[in-house]
Coordinates of C-alpha atoms in Angstrom, one line a residue:
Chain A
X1 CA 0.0 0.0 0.0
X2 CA 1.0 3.8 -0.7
X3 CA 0.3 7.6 0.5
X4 CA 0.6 9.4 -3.1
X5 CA 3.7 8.2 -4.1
X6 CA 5.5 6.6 -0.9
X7 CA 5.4 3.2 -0.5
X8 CA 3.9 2.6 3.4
X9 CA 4.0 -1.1 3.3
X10 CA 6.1 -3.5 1.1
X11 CA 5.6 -6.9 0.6
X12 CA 4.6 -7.6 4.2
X13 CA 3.2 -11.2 4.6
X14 CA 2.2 -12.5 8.1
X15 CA -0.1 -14.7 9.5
X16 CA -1.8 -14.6 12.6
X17 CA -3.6 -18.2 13.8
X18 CA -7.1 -18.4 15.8
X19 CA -6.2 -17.9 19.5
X20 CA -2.9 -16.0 18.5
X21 CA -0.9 -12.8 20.1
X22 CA 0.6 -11.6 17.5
X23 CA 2.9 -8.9 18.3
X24 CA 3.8 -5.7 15.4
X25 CA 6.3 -3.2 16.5
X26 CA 8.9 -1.0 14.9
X27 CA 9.7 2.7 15.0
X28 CA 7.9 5.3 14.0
X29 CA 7.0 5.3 10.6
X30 CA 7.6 1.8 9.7
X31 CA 4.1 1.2 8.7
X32 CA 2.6 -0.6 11.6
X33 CA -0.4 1.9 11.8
X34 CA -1.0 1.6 7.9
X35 CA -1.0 -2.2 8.0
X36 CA -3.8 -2.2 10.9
X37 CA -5.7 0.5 8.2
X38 CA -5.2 -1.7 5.3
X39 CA -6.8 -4.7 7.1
X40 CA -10.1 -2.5 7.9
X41 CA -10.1 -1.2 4.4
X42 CA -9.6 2.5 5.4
X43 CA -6.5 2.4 3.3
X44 CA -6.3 0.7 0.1
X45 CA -3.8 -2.1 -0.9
X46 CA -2.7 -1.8 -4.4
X47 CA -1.2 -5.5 -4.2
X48 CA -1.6 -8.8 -2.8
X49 CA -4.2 -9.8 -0.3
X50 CA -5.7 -10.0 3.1
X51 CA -7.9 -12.6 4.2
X52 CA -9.6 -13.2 7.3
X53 CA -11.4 -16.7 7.3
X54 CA -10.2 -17.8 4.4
X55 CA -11.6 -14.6 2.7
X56 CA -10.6 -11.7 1.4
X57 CA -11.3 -8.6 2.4
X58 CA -10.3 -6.4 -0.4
X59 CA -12.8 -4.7 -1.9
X60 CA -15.1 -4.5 1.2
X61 CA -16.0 -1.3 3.1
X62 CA -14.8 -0.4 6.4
X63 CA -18.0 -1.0 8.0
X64 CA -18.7 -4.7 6.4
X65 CA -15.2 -5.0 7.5
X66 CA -16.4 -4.7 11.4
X67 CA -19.1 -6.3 10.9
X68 CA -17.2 -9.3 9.8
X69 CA -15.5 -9.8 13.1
X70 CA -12.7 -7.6 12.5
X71 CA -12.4 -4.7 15.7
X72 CA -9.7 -1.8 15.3
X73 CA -9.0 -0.1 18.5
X74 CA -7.7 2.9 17.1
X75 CA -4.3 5.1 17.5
X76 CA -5.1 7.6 19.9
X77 CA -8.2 5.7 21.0
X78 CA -11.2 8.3 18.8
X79 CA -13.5 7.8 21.3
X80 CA -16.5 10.2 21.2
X81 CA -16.1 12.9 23.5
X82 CA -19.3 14.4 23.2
X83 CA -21.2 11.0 24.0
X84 CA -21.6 9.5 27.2
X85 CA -19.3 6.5 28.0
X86 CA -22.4 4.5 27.6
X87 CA -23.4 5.8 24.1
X88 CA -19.8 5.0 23.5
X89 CA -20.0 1.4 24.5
X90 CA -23.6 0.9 22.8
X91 CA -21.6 2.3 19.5
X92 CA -19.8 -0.7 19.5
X93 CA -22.2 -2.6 19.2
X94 CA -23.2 -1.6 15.8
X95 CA -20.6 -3.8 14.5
X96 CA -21.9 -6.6 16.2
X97 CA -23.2 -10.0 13.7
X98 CA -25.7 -11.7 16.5
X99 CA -28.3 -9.7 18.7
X100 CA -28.1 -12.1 21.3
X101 CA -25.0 -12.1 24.5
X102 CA -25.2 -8.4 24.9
X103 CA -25.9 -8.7 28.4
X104 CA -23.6 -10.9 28.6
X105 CA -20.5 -9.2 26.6
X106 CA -21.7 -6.0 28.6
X107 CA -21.0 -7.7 32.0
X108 CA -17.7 -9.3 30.9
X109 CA -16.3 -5.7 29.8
X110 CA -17.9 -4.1 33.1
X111 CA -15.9 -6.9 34.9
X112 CA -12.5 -6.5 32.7
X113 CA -12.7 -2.7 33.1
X114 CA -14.7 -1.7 36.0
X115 CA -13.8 1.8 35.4
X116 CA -15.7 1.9 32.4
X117 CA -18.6 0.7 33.8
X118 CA -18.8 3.4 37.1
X119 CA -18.5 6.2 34.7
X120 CA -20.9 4.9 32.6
X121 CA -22.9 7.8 32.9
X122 CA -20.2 10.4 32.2
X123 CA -19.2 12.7 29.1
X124 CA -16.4 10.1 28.0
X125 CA -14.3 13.6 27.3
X126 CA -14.0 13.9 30.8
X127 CA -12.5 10.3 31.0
X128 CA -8.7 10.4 31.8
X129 CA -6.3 9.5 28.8
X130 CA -5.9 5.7 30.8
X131 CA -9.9 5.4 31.2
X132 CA -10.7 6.7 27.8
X133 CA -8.0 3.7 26.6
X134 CA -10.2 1.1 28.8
X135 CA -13.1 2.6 27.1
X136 CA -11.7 2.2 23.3
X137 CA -11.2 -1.4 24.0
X138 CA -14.5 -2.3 25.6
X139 CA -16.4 -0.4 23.1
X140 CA -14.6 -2.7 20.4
X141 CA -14.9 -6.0 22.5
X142 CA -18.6 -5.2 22.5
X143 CA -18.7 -6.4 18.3
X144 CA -17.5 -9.9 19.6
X145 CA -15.0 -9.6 17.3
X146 CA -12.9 -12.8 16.4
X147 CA -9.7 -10.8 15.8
X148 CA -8.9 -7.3 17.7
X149 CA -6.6 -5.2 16.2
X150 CA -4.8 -3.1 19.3
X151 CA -2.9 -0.2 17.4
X152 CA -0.6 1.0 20.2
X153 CA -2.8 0.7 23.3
X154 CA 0.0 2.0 25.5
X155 CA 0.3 5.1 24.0
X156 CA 1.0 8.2 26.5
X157 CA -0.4 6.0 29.8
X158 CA 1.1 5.3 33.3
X159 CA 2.6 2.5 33.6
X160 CA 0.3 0.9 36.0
X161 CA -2.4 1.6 33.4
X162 CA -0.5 0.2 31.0
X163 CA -0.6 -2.9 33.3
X164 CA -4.1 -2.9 33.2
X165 CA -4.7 -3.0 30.2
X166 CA -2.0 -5.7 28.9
X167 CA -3.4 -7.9 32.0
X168 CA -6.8 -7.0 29.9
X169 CA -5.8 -8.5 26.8
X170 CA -4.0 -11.7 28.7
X171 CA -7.7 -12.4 29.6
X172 CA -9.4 -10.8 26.4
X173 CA -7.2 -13.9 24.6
X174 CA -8.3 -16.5 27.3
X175 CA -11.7 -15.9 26.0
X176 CA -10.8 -16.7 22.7
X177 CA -10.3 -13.6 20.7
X178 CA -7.6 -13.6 18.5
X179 CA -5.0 -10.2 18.6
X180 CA -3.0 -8.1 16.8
X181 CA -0.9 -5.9 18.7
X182 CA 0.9 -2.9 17.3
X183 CA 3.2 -1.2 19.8
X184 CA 6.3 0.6 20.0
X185 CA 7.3 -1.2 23.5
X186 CA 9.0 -3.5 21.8
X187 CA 10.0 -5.7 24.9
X188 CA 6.5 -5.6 26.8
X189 CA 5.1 -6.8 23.2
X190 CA 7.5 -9.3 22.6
X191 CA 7.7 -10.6 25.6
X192 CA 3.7 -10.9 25.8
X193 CA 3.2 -12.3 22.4
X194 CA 3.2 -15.7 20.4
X195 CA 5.4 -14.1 18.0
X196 CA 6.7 -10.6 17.2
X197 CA 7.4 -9.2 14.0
X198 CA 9.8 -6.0 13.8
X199 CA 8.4 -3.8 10.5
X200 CA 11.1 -1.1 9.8
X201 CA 10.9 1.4 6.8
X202 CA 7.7 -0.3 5.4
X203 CA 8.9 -4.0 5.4
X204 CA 9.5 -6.7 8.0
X205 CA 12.4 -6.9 9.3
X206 CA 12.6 -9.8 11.9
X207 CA 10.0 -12.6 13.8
X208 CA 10.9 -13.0 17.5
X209 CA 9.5 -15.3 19.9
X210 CA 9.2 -14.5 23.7
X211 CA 12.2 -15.7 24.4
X212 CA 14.3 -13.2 22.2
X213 CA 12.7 -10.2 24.0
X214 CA 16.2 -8.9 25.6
X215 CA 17.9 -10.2 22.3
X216 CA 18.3 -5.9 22.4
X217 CA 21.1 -6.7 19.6
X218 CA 18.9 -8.2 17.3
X219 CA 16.2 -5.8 18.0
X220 CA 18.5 -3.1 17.3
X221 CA 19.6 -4.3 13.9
X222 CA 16.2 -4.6 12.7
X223 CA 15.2 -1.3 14.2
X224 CA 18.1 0.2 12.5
X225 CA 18.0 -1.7 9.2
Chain B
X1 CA -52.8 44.8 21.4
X2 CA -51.5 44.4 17.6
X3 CA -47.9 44.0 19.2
X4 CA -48.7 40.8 20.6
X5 CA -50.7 40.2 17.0
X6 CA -47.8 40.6 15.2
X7 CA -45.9 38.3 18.1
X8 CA -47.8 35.1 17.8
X9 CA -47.3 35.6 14.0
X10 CA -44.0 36.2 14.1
X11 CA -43.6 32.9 16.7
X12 CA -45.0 30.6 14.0
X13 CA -42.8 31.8 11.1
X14 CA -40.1 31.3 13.3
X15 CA -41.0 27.8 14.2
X16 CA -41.0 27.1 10.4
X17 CA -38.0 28.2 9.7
X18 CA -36.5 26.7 12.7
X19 CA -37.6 23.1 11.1
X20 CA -36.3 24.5 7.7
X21 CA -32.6 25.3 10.1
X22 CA -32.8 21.4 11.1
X23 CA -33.1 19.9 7.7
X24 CA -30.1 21.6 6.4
X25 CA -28.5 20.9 9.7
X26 CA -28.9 17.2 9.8
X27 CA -27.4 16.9 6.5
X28 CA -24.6 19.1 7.2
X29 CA -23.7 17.7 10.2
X30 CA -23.2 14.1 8.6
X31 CA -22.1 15.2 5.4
X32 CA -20.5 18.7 5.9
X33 CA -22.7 19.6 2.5
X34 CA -24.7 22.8 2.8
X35 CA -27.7 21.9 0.6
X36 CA -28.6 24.7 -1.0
X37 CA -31.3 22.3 -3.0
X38 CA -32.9 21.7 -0.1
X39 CA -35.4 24.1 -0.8
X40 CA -36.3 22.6 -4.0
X41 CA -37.6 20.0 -1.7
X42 CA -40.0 22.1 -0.2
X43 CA -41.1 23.3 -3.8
X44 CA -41.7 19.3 -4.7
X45 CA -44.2 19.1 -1.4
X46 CA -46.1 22.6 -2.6
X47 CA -46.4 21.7 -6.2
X48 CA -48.3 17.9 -5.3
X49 CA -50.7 19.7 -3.0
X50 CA -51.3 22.0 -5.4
X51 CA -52.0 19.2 -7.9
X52 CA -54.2 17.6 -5.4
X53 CA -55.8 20.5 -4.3
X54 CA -59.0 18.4 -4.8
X55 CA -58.4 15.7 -2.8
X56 CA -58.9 14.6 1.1
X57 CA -56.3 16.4 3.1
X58 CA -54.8 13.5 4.6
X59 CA -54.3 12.0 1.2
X60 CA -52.9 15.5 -0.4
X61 CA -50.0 15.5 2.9
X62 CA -49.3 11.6 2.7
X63 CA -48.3 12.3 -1.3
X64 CA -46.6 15.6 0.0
X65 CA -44.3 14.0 1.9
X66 CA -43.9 11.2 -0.4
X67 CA -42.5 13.3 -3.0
X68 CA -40.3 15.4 -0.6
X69 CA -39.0 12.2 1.0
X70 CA -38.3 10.3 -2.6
X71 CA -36.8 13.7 -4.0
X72 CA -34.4 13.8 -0.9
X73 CA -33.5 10.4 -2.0
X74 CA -32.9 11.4 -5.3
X75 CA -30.5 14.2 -3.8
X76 CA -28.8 11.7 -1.7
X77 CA -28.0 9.9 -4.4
X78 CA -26.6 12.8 -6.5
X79 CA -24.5 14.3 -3.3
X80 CA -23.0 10.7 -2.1
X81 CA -20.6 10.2 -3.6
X82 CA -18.9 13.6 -2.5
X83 CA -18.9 13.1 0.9
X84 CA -15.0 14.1 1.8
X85 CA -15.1 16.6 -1.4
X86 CA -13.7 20.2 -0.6
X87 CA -16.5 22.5 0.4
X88 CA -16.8 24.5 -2.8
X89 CA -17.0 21.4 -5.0
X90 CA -20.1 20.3 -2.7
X91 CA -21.4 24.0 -2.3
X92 CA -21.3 24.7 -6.6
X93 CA -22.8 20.7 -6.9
X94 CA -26.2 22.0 -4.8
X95 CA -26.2 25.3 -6.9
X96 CA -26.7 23.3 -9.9
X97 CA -28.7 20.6 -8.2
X98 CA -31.1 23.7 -6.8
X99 CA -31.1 25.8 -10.3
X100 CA -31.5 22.2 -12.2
X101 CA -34.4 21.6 -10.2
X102 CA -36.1 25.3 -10.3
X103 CA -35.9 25.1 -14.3
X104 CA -37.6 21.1 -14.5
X105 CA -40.4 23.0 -12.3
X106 CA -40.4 25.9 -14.9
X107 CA -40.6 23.7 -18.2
X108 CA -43.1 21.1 -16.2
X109 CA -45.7 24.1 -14.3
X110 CA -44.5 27.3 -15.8
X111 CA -43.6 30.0 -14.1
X112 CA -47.0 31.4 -13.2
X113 CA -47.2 29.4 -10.1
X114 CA -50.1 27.1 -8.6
X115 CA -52.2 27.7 -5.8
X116 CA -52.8 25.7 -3.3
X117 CA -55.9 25.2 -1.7
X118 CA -56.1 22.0 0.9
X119 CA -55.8 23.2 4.1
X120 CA -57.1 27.1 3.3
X121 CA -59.3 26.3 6.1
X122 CA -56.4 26.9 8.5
X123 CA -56.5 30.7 7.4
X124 CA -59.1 31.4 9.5
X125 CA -58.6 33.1 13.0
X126 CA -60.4 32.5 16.3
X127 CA -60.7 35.9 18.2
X128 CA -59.8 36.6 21.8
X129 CA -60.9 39.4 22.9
X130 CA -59.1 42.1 20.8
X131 CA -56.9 39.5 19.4
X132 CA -57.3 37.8 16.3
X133 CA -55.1 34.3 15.6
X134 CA -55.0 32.5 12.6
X135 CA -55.5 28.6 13.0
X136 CA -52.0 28.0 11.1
X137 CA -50.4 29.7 13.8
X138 CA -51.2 28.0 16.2
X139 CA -51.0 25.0 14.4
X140 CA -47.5 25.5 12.7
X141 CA -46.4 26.1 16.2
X142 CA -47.8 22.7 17.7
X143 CA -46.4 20.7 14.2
X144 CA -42.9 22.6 14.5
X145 CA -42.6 21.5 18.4
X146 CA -43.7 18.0 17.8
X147 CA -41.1 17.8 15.2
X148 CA -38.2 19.5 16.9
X149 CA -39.2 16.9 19.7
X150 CA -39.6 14.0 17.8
X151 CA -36.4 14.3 15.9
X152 CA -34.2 14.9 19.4
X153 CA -36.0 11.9 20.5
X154 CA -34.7 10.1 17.3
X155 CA -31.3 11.3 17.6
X156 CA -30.8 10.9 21.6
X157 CA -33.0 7.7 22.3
X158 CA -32.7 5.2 19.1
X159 CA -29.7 3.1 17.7
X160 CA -29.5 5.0 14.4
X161 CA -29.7 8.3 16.1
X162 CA -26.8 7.1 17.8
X163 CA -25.1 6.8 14.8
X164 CA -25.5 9.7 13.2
X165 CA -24.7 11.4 15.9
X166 CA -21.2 9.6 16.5
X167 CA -21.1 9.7 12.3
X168 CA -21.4 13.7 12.6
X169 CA -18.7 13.5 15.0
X170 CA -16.3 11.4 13.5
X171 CA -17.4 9.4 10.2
X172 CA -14.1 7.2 10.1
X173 CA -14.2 5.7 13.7
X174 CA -18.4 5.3 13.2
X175 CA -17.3 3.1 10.0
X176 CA -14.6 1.3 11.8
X177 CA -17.3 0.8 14.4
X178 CA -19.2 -1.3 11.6
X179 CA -21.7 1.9 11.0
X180 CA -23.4 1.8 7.8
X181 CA -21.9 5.3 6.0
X182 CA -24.7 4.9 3.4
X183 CA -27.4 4.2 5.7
X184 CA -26.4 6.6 8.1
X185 CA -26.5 9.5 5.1
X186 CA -29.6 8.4 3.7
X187 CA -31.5 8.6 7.1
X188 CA -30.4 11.9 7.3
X189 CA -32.0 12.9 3.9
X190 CA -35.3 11.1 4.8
X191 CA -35.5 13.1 8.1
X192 CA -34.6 16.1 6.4
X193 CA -37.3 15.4 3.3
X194 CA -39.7 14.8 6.1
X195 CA -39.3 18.2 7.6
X196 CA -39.6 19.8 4.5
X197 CA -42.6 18.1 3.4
X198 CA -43.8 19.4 7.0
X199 CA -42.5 22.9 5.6
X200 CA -44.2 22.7 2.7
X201 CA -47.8 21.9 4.2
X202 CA -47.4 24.5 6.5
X203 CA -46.1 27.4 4.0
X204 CA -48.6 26.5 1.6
X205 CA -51.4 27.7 3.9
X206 CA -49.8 31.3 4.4
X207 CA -48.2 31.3 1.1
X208 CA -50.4 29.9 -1.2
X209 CA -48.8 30.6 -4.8
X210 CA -46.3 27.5 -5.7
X211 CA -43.9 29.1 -8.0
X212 CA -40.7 27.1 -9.6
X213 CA -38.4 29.5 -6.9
X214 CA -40.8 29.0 -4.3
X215 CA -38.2 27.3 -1.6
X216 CA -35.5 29.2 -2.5
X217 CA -36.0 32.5 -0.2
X218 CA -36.9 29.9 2.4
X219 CA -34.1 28.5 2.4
X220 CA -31.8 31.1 2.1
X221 CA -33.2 32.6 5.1
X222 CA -33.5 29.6 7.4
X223 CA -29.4 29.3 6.2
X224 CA -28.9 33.0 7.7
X225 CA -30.4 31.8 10.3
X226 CA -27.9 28.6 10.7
X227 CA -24.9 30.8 10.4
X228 CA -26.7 33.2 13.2
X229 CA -26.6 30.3 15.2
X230 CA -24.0 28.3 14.7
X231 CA -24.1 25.6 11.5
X232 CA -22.2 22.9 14.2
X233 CA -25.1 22.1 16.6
X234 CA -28.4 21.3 15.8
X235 CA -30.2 23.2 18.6
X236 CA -28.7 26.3 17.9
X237 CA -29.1 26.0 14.6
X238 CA -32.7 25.1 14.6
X239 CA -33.1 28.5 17.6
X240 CA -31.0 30.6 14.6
X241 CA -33.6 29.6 12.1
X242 CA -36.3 30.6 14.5
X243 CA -34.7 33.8 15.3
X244 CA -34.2 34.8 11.4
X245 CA -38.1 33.9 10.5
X246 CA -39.5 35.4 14.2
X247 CA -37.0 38.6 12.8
X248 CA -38.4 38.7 9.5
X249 CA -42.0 38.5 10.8
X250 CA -42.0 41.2 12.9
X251 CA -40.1 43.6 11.6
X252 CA -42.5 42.9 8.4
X253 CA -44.7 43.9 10.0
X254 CA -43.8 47.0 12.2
X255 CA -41.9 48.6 9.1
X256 CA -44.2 50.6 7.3
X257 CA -45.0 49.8 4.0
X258 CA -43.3 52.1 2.0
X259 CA -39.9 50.6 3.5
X260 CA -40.5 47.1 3.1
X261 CA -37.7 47.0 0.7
X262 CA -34.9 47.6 3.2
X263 CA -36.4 44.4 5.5
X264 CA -33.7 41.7 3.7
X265 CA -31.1 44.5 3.7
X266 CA -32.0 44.7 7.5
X267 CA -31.6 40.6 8.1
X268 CA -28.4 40.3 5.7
X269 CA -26.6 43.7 7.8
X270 CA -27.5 41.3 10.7
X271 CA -26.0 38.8 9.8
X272 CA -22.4 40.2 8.8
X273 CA -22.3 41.8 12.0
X274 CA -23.3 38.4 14.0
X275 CA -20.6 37.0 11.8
X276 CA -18.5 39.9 12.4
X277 CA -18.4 39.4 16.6
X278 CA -19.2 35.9 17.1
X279 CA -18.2 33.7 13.5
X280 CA -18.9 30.6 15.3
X281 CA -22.5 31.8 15.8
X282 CA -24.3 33.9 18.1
X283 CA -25.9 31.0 20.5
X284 CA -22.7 28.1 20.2
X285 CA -21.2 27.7 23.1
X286 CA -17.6 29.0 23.8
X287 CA -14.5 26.8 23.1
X288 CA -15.9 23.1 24.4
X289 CA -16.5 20.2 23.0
X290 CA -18.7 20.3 20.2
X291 CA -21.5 18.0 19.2
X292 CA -22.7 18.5 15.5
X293 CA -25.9 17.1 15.6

């Protein structure tokens, strides 16, 4: 995929299995952000494929794209500021396929983010930066997506927050839902997923397992490279 | 007591325009368009009374807002695909849209205009004491209301208000949500075709001569009233419109006749000057977070 005339991803190929963590970091500008945009069809491919399910997804709007099972949390979270939390949460529910289990999703996100659920009643602009993080990822939970797409949850948070919220996906994954993170921790990521894949300067650069999370000299080559 | 006459009048013009302030505000708030067609609408509802001047009442309105709704439709379709086009490409595409329209009515009804007859009735006053008030007042009053109250209802207590409202805010993250974009735009034109249809049976009554231009000045002066009160929120917008037509009514009708000319010069001096000390209108709210519809 390009902007104009720069290249933003390059033959990038990457699977992520049912049940999977798949970790994406890299620095700034590798094209991490445009690969999570490309897979909900905000931001054309002009070459190979994505599939999901054995389908592809080219061709198919944003919205069919959530409402396949697909759930971006965003970069810098775009929640509605003007909305209450609630209105927020029952937004995401307009990507959901089945009517029935909303009381139930609703009372697993309540659980998993109890913050979410005592300001329920709030303006979600008065939300902290941490809470309105919580909120992004409940309000996508609430499609009962198969496959959540995290584009750098820890953005800008404390790190007790960002605690949270990575305990959060640990039992987000126990129930099933498949995730692909993009971060720019790169050891918390790798560290925490299946399998890491560095992108730098719009291709991939390296696959490291949780194991190779203080390889810093590998990291650092791909990083640079 | 012809003061408070010219008050009650001026309240139900207001009112109209008000709903006139809403339909181009729904649209604009999803779309960013400013539908200078939209009166062409209201022209649509006039011209099938008119040609079912005959008829039962309740049949004449049900095909009124029939047409307006199906010609907002038609609109949607036409102004669709430009959603995310610069302003000025969407603000010359309804020019044409609205002088494309106004000349079809010219060839089809020519230019002598069509009166319309269904709900004359309405013209008639009831008198208290001194005070003499036309049935459509009152009546375009209660409709407006209902309206303005039925479509906050829609916006703040149902599923697809919800989504316009969070597609007003921020049409990407609504998509990536799984909102319908096309669904979401297209119930904004029904709404909006419904309040003009609403427009169009109440103007007809006071105004009954259905000419090819007929929504034009209506629209034009509900849009004053929009930028008077802010094109980004609804309520504001809608309480602009109202000001603009309770303005225009009264001051009708305390100039004397002689300098009804100056009246529009009057409005439009307004206007710059609202524009001049407050741009973002003279009823939005200082620098928080804004809702658009």
């Amino acid at each position: 995929m390009r902007y104009g005339a720069v290249p933003a991803v390059r033959r990038l190929s990457f699977e992520v299995a049912k049940g999977e963590i798949v970790g994406l970091i890299g620095p700034n500008g590798a094209g991490k952000s445009s690969t999570l945009l490309a897979i909900m069809g905000v931001a054309p491919i002009t070459a190979g494929d994505i599939r999901h399910d054995g389908r592809s997804v080219r061709g198919r709007s944003t919205e069919e794209i959530a409402r396949s099972g697909i759930s971006l949390v965003p970069e810098g979270r775009h929640i509605f500021a003007g909305l209450t939390v609630e209105e927020n949460l029952r937004l995401g529910l307009a990507g959901r396929r089945e009517r029935d289990g909303i009381d139930r999703d609703l009372g697993w996100v309540s659980g998993l983010f109890p913050v979410v659920h005592e300001f329920r009643r709030r303006s979600a602009g008065a939300l902290s930066g941490g809470q309105q993080q919580q909120l992004a990822i409940a309000r996508a939970l609430l499609s009962a997506p198969d496959l959540l797409l995290l584009d750098e949850p820890s953005l800008g948070l404390a790190p007790t927050v960002v605690e949270t919220v990575f305990g959060a996906l640990a039992e987000i994954r126990a129930r099933g839902v498949t995730i692909l993170l993009v971060e720019q921790r790169a050891q918390l990521t790798a560290e925490f997923a299946d399998r890491t894949h560095v992108m730098a300067n719009a291709e991939l650069r390296l696959t490291i397992g949780p194991d190779d999370a203080f390889d810093t000299e590998r990291l650092a080559a791909a990083y640079l490279s | 007591m012809t003061l408070l006459q010219q008050l009650i009048d001026a309240v139900a013009l207001g009112a109209l325009y008000g709903l006139v302030a809403v339909g181009i505000g729904l649209v604009f708030g999803i779309m960013r368009l400013v539908n200078f067609a939209y009166g062409e609408i209201i022209t649509a509802g006039g011209y099938t009374l008119a040609y079912l001047n005959g008829s039962s009442p309740v049949v004449a309105i049900l095909a009124c807002v029939a047409a307006c709704i199906g010609l907002a439709l038609v609109q949607e379709r036409v102004f669709r695909p430009l959603r995310g086009a610069s302003p000025a490409t969407m603000l010359v595409a309804t020019f044409a849209v609205s002088f494309l329209l106004q000349n079809i009515y010219l060839l089809a009804f020519g230019s002598r205009g069509k009166p319309v007859s269904t709900l004359g009735g309405l013209n008639t006053a009831i008198s208290l004491g001194t005070l003499r008030i036309r049935w459509i007042s009152i009546v375009a009053l209660a409709v407006a209301a209902a309206l303005l109250a039925g479509t906050t209802l829609l916006l703040n207590r149902t599923a697809i208000g919800l989504h316009m409202r969070a597609a007003a805010a921020d049409f990407r993250t609504a998509r990536i949500l799984g909102v319908r974009a096309n669904r979401v735009i297209a119930s904004s034109f029904v709404l909006a075709g419904f309040l003009a249809a609403a427009v169009s049976v109440l103007l007809t009554v006071q105004n009954p001569l259905v000419t090819p231009d007929y929504g034009v000045s209506v629209t034009l002066f509900a849009l004053v009233g929009v930028v008077v009160g802010g094109l980004d929120r609804l309520a504001s917008a809608s309480l602009g419109g109202f000001a603009i037509g309770f303005a225009y009514s009264l001051v009708g009708a305390r100039l004397p006749t002689d300098k009804s000319q100056y009246l529009p010069s009057l409005l439009y001096g307004t206007v710059i000057l609202v524009l001049l000390l407050r741009p973002a209108g003279l009823f939005a709210p200082g620098k928080s977070a804004v809702e658009r519809v």
